[in-house]
Amino acid sequence: MPPDATIIVVGYNDSRRTIVCAAPEGRGYEISYDVLEEAWKSAGHFLCDIRAPDAADFFRMGEEAESHGENDRAIALYRKALELRPDDAASHLAVGNLLLFAGKKEAALEEYLRARKSAPADPKILNNLANIYGEMGANLDEALPLSEESVSRYREEIAAIRRRISSTQSADEAKEATKTLRAKETELAYALGTLGQIRSRKGDHLKAIAAWQSSLETAPLSLMDFRARRWYEIGLAYRALRNNAQATEAFTNAANIVKDPALKKRIDESLS
C-alpha cells in the first residue's frame, strides 16, 4: 500500500489488543495497540498518521499472540511478516518453534532450514536445528557439529558481552548488558543440553555427561525442571555406563528439585 493511501478503522479487538483497518485495495490490516500508541503519543493522543503494518509490525503482533497462547494466529502473523520479508530468519525460527510445539516436526525442520539459510551463524537457529535432528533420530552426524558450533558461538557472544560490561563507564549500559548476558547464559545452558542429548544418542555417554554438567553450571537455579531433566539424563548415561552408584546419585539430585509430575514419575521409576 502506498505511504499516502487512506485506511479506514472498521473495528477493534481488545483481547488481541489490535484495531482492524480496511485499505482501498481491499486488504484488511490489524494494527496493535502498541504500534498505535507509538504513532500518536507525540501529538498528545489527538491525531496520528497510521501506516500499513510492515514485516516488523507483523512479527511483533505474532509475538504478542504467542505470549497469549494463540499459536495458530501467531503462525499466521509470522507468515504475514514472511510475505513482506521472505528471508527473515527470526520469523522462520518462530514458525518452526510453534510447529515443533504442535508436533509437526517435518514442517518445523523446513522452517529451521530456511532460517539457517538466512542466518547461518545464529546460535539459536543452529541449536534448534540440531535439536530437531536429535528428536527425529536423523542426521546425527550433521546434528553434532551444528550443536557444537551453537555452543561455541554462544560462548563467543557471552565473552564479548562480559568484555563490554567490564569496559563500560555507564551504569545503564552495564545494567542492560548484564540483562543480555543472563539471557545468553540461559540459551547456552539449553544448547549444552542439546549437545549432551546428541552425544548420548551417538553413544558417547561420557562426553554427554560433561555437556550436561556444564549446562547445570550455566543454568539459573530457578529453572528447576530444566535442571532436574539434566540430572535425570546424567543418571541415564551413568546407568548406560553401568555405574549404578553415580546413576543413583544423579537421579536423587533430580528427585530433590523436580516439579513437573510426568518427569517426577520417570525419575521415581528410575530410583525404584
GROMACS .gro file of C-alpha atoms in nm:
model
  272
    1MET     CA    1   0.000   0.000   0.000
    2PRO     CA    2   0.140   0.348  -0.088
    3PRO     CA    3   0.253   0.550   0.215
    4ASP     CA    4  -0.004   0.825   0.144
    5ALA     CA    5  -0.302   0.591   0.094
    6THR     CA    6  -0.602   0.608   0.324
    7ILE     CA    7  -0.703   0.327   0.556
    8ILE     CA    8  -1.029   0.318   0.749
    9VAL     CA    9  -1.067   0.192   1.105
   10VAL     CA   10  -1.354  -0.055   1.098
   11GLY     CA   11  -1.328  -0.216   1.440
   12TYR     CA   12  -1.111  -0.320   1.731
   13ASN     CA   13  -1.033  -0.630   1.933
   14ASP     CA   14  -0.943  -0.579   2.297
   15SER     CA   15  -0.850  -0.942   2.353
   16ARG     CA   16  -0.594  -0.922   2.072
   17ARG     CA   17  -0.508  -0.559   2.152
   18THR     CA   18  -0.549  -0.451   1.790
   19ILE     CA   19  -0.756  -0.217   1.577
   20VAL     CA   20  -0.891  -0.350   1.246
   21CYS     CA   21  -0.848  -0.139   0.932
   22ALA     CA   22  -0.956  -0.163   0.569
   23ALA     CA   23  -0.745  -0.034   0.279
   24PRO     CA   24  -0.862   0.084  -0.065
   25GLU     CA   25  -0.719  -0.218  -0.246
   26GLY     CA   26  -0.945  -0.444  -0.041
   27ARG     CA   27  -0.692  -0.577   0.206
   28GLY     CA   28  -0.751  -0.577   0.577
   29TYR     CA   29  -0.493  -0.492   0.842
   30GLU     CA   30  -0.461  -0.532   1.215
   31ILE     CA   31  -0.258  -0.271   1.399
   32SER     CA   32  -0.153  -0.342   1.754
   33TYR     CA   33  -0.232  -0.101   2.036
   34ASP     CA   34   0.143  -0.071   2.098
   35VAL     CA   35   0.202   0.050   1.740
   36LEU     CA   36  -0.093   0.289   1.770
   37GLU     CA   37   0.035   0.428   2.099
   38GLU     CA   38   0.375   0.497   1.946
   39ALA     CA   39   0.212   0.665   1.644
   40TRP     CA   40   0.004   0.922   1.832
   41LYS     CA   41   0.167   0.985   2.167
   42SER     CA   42   0.383   1.269   2.028
   43ALA     CA   43   0.064   1.457   1.931
   44GLY     CA   44  -0.085   1.421   2.277
   45HIS     CA   45  -0.318   1.142   2.158
   46PHE     CA   46  -0.504   1.394   1.942
   47LEU     CA   47  -0.419   1.267   1.594
   48CYS     CA   48  -0.184   1.022   1.431
   49ASP     CA   49  -0.053   0.912   1.095
   50ILE     CA   50  -0.101   0.534   1.073
   51ARG     CA   51   0.089   0.335   0.815
   52ALA     CA   52   0.018  -0.015   0.698
   53PRO     CA   53   0.196  -0.279   0.908
   54ASP     CA   54   0.539  -0.381   0.784
   55ALA     CA   55   0.722  -0.708   0.849
   56ALA     CA   56   0.846  -0.591   1.188
   57ASP     CA   57   0.491  -0.498   1.292
   58PHE     CA   58   0.355  -0.838   1.194
   59PHE     CA   59   0.640  -1.006   1.381
   60ARG     CA   60   0.564  -0.806   1.697
   61MET     CA   61   0.195  -0.893   1.669
   62GLY     CA   62   0.295  -1.257   1.625
   63GLU     CA   63   0.500  -1.241   1.944
   64GLU     CA   64   0.206  -1.085   2.127
   65ALA     CA   65  -0.033  -1.354   2.003
   66GLU     CA   66   0.215  -1.625   2.101
   67SER     CA   67   0.251  -1.476   2.450
   68HIS     CA   68  -0.126  -1.521   2.492
   69GLY     CA   69  -0.117  -1.882   2.374
   70GLU     CA   70  -0.280  -1.801   2.038
   71ASN     CA   71  -0.033  -2.014   1.846
   72ASP     CA   72  -0.229  -2.057   1.523
   73ARG     CA   73  -0.283  -1.684   1.499
   74ALA     CA   74   0.084  -1.623   1.581
   75ILE     CA   75   0.190  -1.851   1.296
   76ALA     CA   76  -0.040  -1.663   1.058
   77LEU     CA   77   0.111  -1.331   1.165
   78TYR     CA   78   0.468  -1.456   1.135
   79ARG     CA   79   0.381  -1.579   0.786
   80LYS     CA   80   0.246  -1.230   0.709
   81ALA     CA   81   0.588  -1.098   0.805
   82LEU     CA   82   0.746  -1.352   0.572
   83GLU     CA   83   0.525  -1.240   0.284
   84LEU     CA   84   0.685  -0.898   0.317
   85ARG     CA   85   1.035  -1.020   0.408
   86PRO     CA   86   1.078  -1.382   0.286
   87ASP     CA   87   1.432  -1.418   0.417
   88ASP     CA   88   1.356  -1.309   0.775
   89ALA     CA   89   1.532  -1.567   0.989
   90ALA     CA   90   1.353  -1.470   1.311
   91SER     CA   91   1.010  -1.529   1.155
   92HIS     CA   92   1.113  -1.866   1.011
   93LEU     CA   93   1.254  -1.963   1.351
   94ALA     CA   94   0.936  -1.854   1.530
   95VAL     CA   95   0.714  -2.052   1.292
   96GLY     CA   96   0.942  -2.354   1.329
   97ASN     CA   97   0.923  -2.340   1.707
   98LEU     CA   98   0.543  -2.330   1.706
   99LEU     CA   99   0.518  -2.611   1.452
  100LEU     CA  100   0.751  -2.821   1.664
  101PHE     CA  101   0.539  -2.747   1.971
  102ALA     CA  102   0.239  -2.874   1.772
  103GLY     CA  103   0.426  -3.196   1.690
  104LYS     CA  104   0.477  -3.112   1.321
  105LYS     CA  105   0.845  -3.198   1.310
  106GLU     CA  106   0.891  -3.222   0.933
  107ALA     CA  107   0.731  -2.881   0.878
  108ALA     CA  108   0.933  -2.735   1.165
  109LEU     CA  109   1.254  -2.872   1.014
  110GLU     CA  110   1.178  -2.698   0.685
  111GLU     CA  111   1.139  -2.365   0.866
  112TYR     CA  112   1.463  -2.414   1.061
  113LEU     CA  113   1.650  -2.488   0.738
  114ARG     CA  114   1.510  -2.170   0.582
  115ALA     CA  115   1.613  -1.977   0.893
  116ARG     CA  116   1.966  -2.116   0.875
  117LYS     CA  117   1.992  -2.020   0.508
  118SER     CA  118   1.921  -1.659   0.607
  119ALA     CA  119   2.133  -1.656   0.924
  120PRO     CA  120   2.387  -1.941   0.910
  121ALA     CA  121   2.580  -1.829   1.218
  122ASP     CA  122   2.287  -1.771   1.455
  123PRO     CA  123   2.347  -1.999   1.758
  124LYS     CA  124   1.978  -2.030   1.843
  125ILE     CA  125   1.897  -2.150   1.491
  126LEU     CA  126   2.190  -2.392   1.496
  127ASN     CA  127   2.077  -2.531   1.830
  128ASN     CA  128   1.713  -2.571   1.727
  129LEU     CA  129   1.815  -2.743   1.406
  130ALA     CA  130   2.045  -2.982   1.595
  131ASN     CA  131   1.769  -3.044   1.849
  132ILE     CA  132   1.508  -3.138   1.591
  133TYR     CA  133   1.751  -3.371   1.416
  134GLY     CA  134   1.805  -3.534   1.756
  135GLU     CA  135   1.431  -3.560   1.826
  136MET     CA  136   1.376  -3.718   1.486
  137GLY     CA  137   1.671  -3.952   1.536
  138ALA     CA  138   1.801  -3.849   1.194
  139ASN     CA  139   2.119  -3.688   1.060
  140LEU     CA  140   2.300  -3.721   1.395
  141ASP     CA  141   2.635  -3.686   1.217
  142GLU     CA  142   2.515  -3.345   1.095
  143ALA     CA  143   2.344  -3.258   1.422
  144LEU     CA  144   2.662  -3.296   1.630
  145PRO     CA  145   2.871  -3.026   1.454
  146LEU     CA  146   2.566  -2.798   1.445
  147SER     CA  147   2.527  -2.835   1.821
  148GLU     CA  148   2.898  -2.787   1.884
  149GLU     CA  149   2.902  -2.473   1.671
  150SER     CA  150   2.599  -2.337   1.856
  151VAL     CA  151   2.772  -2.381   2.191
  152SER     CA  152   3.092  -2.225   2.060
  153ARG     CA  153   2.913  -1.920   1.920
  154TYR     CA  154   2.717  -1.868   2.240
  155ARG     CA  155   3.041  -1.873   2.436
  156GLU     CA  156   3.193  -1.618   2.200
  157GLU     CA  157   2.890  -1.391   2.239
  158ILE     CA  158   2.898  -1.425   2.618
  159ALA     CA  159   3.270  -1.344   2.629
  160ALA     CA  160   3.210  -1.032   2.417
  161ILE     CA  161   2.927  -0.916   2.646
  162ARG     CA  162   3.145  -0.963   2.954
  163ARG     CA  163   3.419  -0.754   2.794
  164ARG     CA  164   3.163  -0.483   2.719
  165ILE     CA  165   3.042  -0.485   3.080
  166SER     CA  166   3.394  -0.456   3.219
  167SER     CA  167   3.485  -0.167   2.986
  168THR     CA  168   3.171   0.048   3.003
  169GLN     CA  169   3.154   0.357   3.220
  170SER     CA  170   2.777   0.380   3.202
  171ALA     CA  171   2.572   0.217   3.476
  172ASP     CA  172   2.269   0.198   3.245
  173GLU     CA  173   2.470   0.028   2.970
  174ALA     CA  174   2.620  -0.215   3.220
  175LYS     CA  175   2.274  -0.298   3.356
  176GLU     CA  176   2.133  -0.361   3.008
  177ALA     CA  177   2.437  -0.568   2.907
  178THR     CA  178   2.407  -0.775   3.226
  179LYS     CA  179   2.044  -0.848   3.140
  180THR     CA  180   2.152  -0.961   2.793
  181LEU     CA  181   2.429  -1.171   2.948
  182ARG     CA  182   2.185  -1.360   3.171
  183ALA     CA  183   1.959  -1.434   2.874
  184LYS     CA  184   2.253  -1.559   2.665
  185GLU     CA  185   2.375  -1.778   2.952
  186THR     CA  186   2.032  -1.938   2.973
  187GLU     CA  187   2.033  -2.001   2.597
  188LEU     CA  188   2.381  -2.152   2.631
  189ALA     CA  189   2.251  -2.385   2.903
  190TYR     CA  190   1.982  -2.512   2.664
  191ALA     CA  191   2.237  -2.551   2.384
  192LEU     CA  192   2.460  -2.757   2.614
  193GLY     CA  193   2.157  -2.969   2.698
  194THR     CA  194   2.107  -3.036   2.328
  195LEU     CA  195   2.475  -3.118   2.283
  196GLY     CA  196   2.454  -3.374   2.562
  197GLN     CA  197   2.148  -3.533   2.403
  198ILE     CA  198   2.314  -3.561   2.062
  199ARG     CA  199   2.628  -3.714   2.214
  200SER     CA  200   2.417  -3.957   2.415
  201ARG     CA  201   2.224  -4.068   2.105
  202LYS     CA  202   2.556  -4.131   1.934
  203GLY     CA  203   2.664  -4.349   2.230
  204ASP     CA  204   2.928  -4.110   2.369
  205HIS     CA  205   2.793  -4.107   2.724
  206LEU     CA  206   3.099  -3.961   2.899
  207LYS     CA  207   3.102  -3.655   2.673
  208ALA     CA  208   2.725  -3.629   2.710
  209ILE     CA  209   2.763  -3.615   3.088
  210ALA     CA  210   3.028  -3.344   3.051
  211ALA     CA  211   2.793  -3.131   2.840
  212TRP     CA  212   2.504  -3.175   3.085
  213GLN     CA  213   2.726  -3.088   3.380
  214SER     CA  214   2.834  -2.770   3.201
  215SER     CA  215   2.466  -2.698   3.136
  216LEU     CA  216   2.393  -2.728   3.509
  217GLU     CA  217   2.679  -2.492   3.589
  218THR     CA  218   2.536  -2.235   3.346
  219ALA     CA  219   2.160  -2.262   3.402
  220PRO     CA  220   1.987  -2.037   3.656
  221LEU     CA  221   1.889  -2.211   3.978
  222SER     CA  222   1.530  -2.101   3.916
  223LEU     CA  223   1.497  -2.342   3.620
  224MET     CA  224   1.410  -2.632   3.848
  225ASP     CA  225   1.264  -2.875   3.594
  226PHE     CA  226   1.534  -2.794   3.339
  227ARG     CA  227   1.799  -2.880   3.599
  228ALA     CA  228   1.607  -3.190   3.710
  229ARG     CA  229   1.595  -3.310   3.348
  230ARG     CA  230   1.971  -3.268   3.312
  231TRP     CA  231   2.033  -3.467   3.631
  232TYR     CA  232   1.793  -3.734   3.507
  233GLU     CA  233   1.978  -3.756   3.176
  234ILE     CA  234   2.309  -3.778   3.360
  235GLY     CA  235   2.167  -4.065   3.564
  236LEU     CA  236   2.058  -4.248   3.249
  237ALA     CA  237   2.404  -4.201   3.098
  238TYR     CA  238   2.577  -4.337   3.409
  239ARG     CA  239   2.336  -4.632   3.406
  240ALA     CA  240   2.431  -4.700   3.044
  241LEU     CA  241   2.794  -4.698   3.159
  242ARG     CA  242   2.699  -4.949   3.435
  243ASN     CA  243   2.795  -4.703   3.708
  244ASN     CA  244   2.494  -4.754   3.932
  245ALA     CA  245   2.626  -4.553   4.226
  246GLN     CA  246   2.671  -4.238   4.017
  247ALA     CA  247   2.339  -4.302   3.844
  248THR     CA  248   2.153  -4.321   4.176
  249GLU     CA  249   2.320  -4.001   4.297
  250ALA     CA  250   2.214  -3.818   3.980
  251PHE     CA  251   1.856  -3.950   3.998
  252THR     CA  252   1.839  -3.841   4.364
  253ASN     CA  253   1.956  -3.491   4.273
  254ALA     CA  254   1.683  -3.480   4.011
  255ALA     CA  255   1.416  -3.604   4.253
  256ASN     CA  256   1.507  -3.335   4.506
  257ILE     CA  257   1.421  -3.046   4.272
  258VAL     CA  258   1.171  -3.175   4.014
  259LYS     CA  259   0.830  -3.011   3.990
  260ASP     CA  260   0.682  -3.149   3.666
  261PRO     CA  261   0.463  -3.453   3.751
  262ALA     CA  262   0.545  -3.650   3.435
  263LEU     CA  263   0.919  -3.601   3.480
  264LYS     CA  264   0.891  -3.680   3.851
  265LYS     CA  265   0.723  -4.010   3.768
  266ARG     CA  266   1.011  -4.113   3.538
  267ILE     CA  267   1.269  -4.013   3.797
  268ASP     CA  268   1.090  -4.205   4.074
  269GLU     CA  269   1.071  -4.513   3.850
  270SER     CA  270   1.446  -4.489   3.791
  271LEU     CA  271   1.508  -4.487   4.165
  272SER     CA  272   1.276  -4.777   4.243
   0.00000   0.00000   0.00000
